[in-house]
mmCIF file of C-alpha atoms in Angstrom:
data_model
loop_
_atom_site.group_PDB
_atom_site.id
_atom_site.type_symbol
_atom_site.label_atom_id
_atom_site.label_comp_id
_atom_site.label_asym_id
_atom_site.label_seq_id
_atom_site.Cartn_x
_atom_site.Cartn_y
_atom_site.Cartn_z
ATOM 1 C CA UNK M 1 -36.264 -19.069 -23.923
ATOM 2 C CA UNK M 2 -34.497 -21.915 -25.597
ATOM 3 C CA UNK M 3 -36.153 -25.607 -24.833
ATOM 4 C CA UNK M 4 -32.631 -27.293 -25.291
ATOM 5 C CA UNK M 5 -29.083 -26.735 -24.299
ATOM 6 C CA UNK M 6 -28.042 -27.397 -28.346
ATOM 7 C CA UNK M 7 -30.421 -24.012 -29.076
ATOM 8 C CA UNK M 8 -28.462 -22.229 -26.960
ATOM 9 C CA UNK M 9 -25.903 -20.306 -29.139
ATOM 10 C CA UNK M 10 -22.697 -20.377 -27.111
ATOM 11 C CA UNK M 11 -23.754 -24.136 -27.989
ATOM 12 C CA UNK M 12 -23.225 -23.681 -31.685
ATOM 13 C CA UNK M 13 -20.901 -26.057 -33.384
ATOM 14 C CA UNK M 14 -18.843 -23.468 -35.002
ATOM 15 C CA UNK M 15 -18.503 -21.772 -30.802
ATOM 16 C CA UNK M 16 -17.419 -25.435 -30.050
ATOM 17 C CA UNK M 17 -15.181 -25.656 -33.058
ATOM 18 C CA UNK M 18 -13.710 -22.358 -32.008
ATOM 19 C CA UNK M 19 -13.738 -23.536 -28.406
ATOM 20 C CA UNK M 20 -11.517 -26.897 -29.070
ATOM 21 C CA UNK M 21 -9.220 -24.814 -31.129
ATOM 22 C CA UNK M 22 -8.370 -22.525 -28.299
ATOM 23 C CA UNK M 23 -7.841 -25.441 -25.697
ATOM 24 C CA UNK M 24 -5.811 -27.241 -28.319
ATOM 25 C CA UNK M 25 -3.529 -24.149 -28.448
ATOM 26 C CA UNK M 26 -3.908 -23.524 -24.697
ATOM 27 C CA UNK M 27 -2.572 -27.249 -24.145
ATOM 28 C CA UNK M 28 0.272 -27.004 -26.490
ATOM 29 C CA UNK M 29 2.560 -29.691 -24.871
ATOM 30 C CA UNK M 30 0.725 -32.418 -26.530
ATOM 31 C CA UNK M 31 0.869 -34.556 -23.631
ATOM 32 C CA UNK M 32 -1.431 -32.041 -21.746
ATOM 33 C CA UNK M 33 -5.318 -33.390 -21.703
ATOM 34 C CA UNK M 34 -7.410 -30.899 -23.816
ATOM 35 C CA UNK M 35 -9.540 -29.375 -21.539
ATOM 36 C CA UNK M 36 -13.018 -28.073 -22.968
ATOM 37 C CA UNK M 37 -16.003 -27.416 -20.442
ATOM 38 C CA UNK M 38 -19.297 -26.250 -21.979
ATOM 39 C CA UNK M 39 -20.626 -23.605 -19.811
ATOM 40 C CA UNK M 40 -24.643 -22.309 -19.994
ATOM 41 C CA UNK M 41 -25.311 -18.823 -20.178
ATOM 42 C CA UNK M 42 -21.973 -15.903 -20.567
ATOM 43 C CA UNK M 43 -19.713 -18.310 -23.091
ATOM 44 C CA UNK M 44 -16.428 -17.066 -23.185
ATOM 45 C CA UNK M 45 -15.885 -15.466 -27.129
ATOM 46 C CA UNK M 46 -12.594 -17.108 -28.808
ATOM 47 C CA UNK M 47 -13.023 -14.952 -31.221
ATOM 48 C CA UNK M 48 -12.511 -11.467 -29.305
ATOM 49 C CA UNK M 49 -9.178 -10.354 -29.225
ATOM 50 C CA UNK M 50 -7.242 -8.004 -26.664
ATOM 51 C CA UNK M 51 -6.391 -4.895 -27.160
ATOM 52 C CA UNK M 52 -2.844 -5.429 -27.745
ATOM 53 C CA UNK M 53 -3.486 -7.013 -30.639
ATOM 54 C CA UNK M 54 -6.499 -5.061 -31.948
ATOM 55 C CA UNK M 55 -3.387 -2.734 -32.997
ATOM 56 C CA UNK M 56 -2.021 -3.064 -36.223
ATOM 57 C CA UNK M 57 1.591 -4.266 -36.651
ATOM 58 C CA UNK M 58 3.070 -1.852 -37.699
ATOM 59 C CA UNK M 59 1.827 1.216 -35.519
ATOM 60 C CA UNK M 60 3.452 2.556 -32.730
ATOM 61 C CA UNK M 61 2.523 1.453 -29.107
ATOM 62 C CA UNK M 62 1.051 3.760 -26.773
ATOM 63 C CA UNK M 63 3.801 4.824 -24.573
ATOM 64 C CA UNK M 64 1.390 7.012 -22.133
ATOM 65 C CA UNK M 65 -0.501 4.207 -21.048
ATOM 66 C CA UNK M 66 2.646 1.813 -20.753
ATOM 67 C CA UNK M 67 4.350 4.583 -18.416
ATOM 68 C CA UNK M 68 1.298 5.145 -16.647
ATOM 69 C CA UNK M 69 0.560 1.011 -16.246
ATOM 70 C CA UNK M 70 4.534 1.444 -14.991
ATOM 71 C CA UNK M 71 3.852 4.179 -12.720
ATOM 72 C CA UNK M 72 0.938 2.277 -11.189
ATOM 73 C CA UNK M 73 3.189 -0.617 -10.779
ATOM 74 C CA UNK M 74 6.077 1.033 -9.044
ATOM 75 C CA UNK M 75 3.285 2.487 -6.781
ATOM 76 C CA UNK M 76 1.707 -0.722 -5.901
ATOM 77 C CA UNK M 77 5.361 -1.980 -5.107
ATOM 78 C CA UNK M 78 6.259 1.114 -2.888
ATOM 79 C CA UNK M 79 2.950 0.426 -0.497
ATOM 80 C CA UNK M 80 3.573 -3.332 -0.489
ATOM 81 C CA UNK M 81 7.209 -2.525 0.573
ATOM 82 C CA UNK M 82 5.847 0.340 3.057
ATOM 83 C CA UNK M 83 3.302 -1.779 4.280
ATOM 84 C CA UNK M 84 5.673 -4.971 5.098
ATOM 85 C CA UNK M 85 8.191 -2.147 6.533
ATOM 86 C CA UNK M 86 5.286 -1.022 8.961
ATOM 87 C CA UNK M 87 4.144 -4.479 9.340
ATOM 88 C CA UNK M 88 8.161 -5.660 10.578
ATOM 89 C CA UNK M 89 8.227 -2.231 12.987
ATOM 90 C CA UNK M 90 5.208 -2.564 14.616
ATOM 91 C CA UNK M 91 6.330 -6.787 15.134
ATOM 92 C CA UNK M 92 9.752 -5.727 16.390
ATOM 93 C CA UNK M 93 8.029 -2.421 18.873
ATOM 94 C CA UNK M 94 6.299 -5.472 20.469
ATOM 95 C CA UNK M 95 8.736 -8.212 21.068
ATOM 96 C CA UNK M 96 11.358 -5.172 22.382
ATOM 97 C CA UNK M 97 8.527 -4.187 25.059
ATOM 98 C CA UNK M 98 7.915 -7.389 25.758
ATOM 99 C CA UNK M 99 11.912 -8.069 26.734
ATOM 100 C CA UNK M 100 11.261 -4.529 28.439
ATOM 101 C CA UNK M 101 8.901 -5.956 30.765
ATOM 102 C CA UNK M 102 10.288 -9.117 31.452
ATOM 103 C CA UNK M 103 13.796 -7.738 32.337
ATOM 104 C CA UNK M 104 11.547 -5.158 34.436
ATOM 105 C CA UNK M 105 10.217 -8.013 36.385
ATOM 106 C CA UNK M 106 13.850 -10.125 36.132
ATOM 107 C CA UNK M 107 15.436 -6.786 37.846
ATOM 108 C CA UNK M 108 13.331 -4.609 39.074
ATOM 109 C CA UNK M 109 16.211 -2.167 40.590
ATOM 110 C CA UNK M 110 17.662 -1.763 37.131
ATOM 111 C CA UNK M 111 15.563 0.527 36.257
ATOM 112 C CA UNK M 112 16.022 2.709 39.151
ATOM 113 C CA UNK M 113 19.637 2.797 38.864
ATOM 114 C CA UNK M 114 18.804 3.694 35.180
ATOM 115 C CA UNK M 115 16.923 6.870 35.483
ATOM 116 C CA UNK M 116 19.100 7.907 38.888
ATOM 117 C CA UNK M 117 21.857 7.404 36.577
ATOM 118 C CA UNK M 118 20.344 9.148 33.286
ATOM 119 C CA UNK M 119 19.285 11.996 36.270
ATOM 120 C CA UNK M 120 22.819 12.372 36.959
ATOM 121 C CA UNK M 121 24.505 12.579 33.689
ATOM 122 C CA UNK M 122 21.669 15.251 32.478
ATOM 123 C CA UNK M 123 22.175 17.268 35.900
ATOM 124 C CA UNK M 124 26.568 17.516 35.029
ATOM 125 C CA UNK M 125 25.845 18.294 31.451
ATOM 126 C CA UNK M 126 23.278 20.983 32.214
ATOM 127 C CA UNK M 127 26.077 22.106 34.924
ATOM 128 C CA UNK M 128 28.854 21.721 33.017
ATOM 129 C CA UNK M 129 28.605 22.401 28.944
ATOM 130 C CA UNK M 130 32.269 22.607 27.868
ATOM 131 C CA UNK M 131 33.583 19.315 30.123
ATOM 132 C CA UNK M 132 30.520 17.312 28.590
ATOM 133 C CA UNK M 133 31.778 18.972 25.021
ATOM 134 C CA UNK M 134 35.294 17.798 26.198
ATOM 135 C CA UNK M 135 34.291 14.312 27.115
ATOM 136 C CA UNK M 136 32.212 13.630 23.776
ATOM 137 C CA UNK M 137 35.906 14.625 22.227
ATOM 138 C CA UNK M 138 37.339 12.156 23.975
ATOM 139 C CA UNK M 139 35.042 9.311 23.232
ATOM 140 C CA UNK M 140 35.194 10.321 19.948
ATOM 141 C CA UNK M 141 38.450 10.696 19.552
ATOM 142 C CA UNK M 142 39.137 7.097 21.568
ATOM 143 C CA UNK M 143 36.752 4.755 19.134
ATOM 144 C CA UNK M 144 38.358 6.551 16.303
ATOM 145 C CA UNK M 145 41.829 5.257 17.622
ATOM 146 C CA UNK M 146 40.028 1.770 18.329
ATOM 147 C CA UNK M 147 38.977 1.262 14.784
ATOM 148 C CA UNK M 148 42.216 2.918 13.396
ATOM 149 C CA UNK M 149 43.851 -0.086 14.898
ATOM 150 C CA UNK M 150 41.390 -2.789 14.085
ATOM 151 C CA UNK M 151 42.089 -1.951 10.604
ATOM 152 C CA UNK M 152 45.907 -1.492 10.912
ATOM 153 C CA UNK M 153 45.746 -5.477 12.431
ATOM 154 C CA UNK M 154 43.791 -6.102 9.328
ATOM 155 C CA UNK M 155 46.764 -4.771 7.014
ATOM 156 C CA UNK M 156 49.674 -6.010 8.756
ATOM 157 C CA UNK M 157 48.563 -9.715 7.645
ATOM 158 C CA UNK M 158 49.089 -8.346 3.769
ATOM 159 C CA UNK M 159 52.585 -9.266 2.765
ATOM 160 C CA UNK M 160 55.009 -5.874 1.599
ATOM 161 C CA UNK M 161 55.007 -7.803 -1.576
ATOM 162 C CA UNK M 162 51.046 -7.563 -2.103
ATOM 163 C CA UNK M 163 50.642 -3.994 -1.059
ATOM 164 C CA UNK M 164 49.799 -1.388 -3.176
ATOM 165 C CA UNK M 165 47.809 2.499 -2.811
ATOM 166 C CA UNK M 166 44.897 0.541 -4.871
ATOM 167 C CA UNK M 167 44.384 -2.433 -2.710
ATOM 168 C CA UNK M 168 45.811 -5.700 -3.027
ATOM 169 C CA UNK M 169 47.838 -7.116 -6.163
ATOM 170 C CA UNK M 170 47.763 -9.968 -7.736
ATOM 171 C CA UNK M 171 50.483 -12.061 -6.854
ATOM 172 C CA UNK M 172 52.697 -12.656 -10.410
ATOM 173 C CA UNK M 173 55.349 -15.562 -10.993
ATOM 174 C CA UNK M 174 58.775 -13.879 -12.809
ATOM 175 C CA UNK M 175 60.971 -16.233 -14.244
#
């Protein structure tokens, strides 16, 4: 075991040469402090490269292990996304059965008119197949016309001059 901290051999002057160099290129903005701290025990080693750049220039990179680091990626997105989807439904299940109850307490006949009514409706559909078929047609057929004129409004404030099949012109000085 070493006596002194200079024996140790993360210590070495050429490891604290190599160490200054790196925070001197870490810190390249020269107004940033260089930042050194000399650690005892597991130095970090400069000198060890990555693996990207254990590779020589010239080769050719290892697409498997890119597509698969992609793959994993994507993944990792899709269950953060998932979990923050689960997350929202499971916030928004609560606050709407929360308002549930409180309207519950608020009007407490509501929901017996409710299920009396939904009773009802299910006991003339069951009865009566081709007049509920016939009535769906109808409100079908009526919020079609509803939104057939919404967008008719819309048009008629388009000049004559600015229509065309594609959508609106540009409007063009002659003359």
């Amino acid at each position: 075991m070493p006596t002194s901290d200079k024996a140790l051999p993360e210590n070495s002057k050429e490891n604290l040469d190599r160490k200054l160099d790196h925070a001197i290129e870490e810190t390249f903005p020269t107004s940033d402090p260089v930042s050194v701290s000399i650690t005892k025990g597991g130095a970090i080693d400069y000198d060890r490269q990555d693996a990207s750049s254990d590779a020589p220039e010239n080769s050719v990179p290892d697409w498997k292990s890119s597509g698969e680091a992609l793959l994993r990626q994507a993944e990792d997105s899709v269950r953060h996304t998932a979990d923050n989807a689960s997350e929202f439904t499971r916030e928004a299940y609560r606050k709407v059965t929360g308002y549930a109850r409180a309207a519950r307490e608020c009007y407490p006949e509501a929901e017996r008119y409710y299920r009396q009514g939904s009773q009802v409706v299910r006991q003339q559909a069951s009865e009566n197949p081709w007049l509920t078929l016939l009535v769906g047609i109808g409100i079908g057929y009526v919020l079609t016309r509803m939104l057939d004129h919404i967008r008719s409004e819309r048009d008629e404030r388009v000049p004559d001059y600015a229509r065309t099949e594609r959508g609106y012109a540009p409007h063009r000085r002659t003359g």
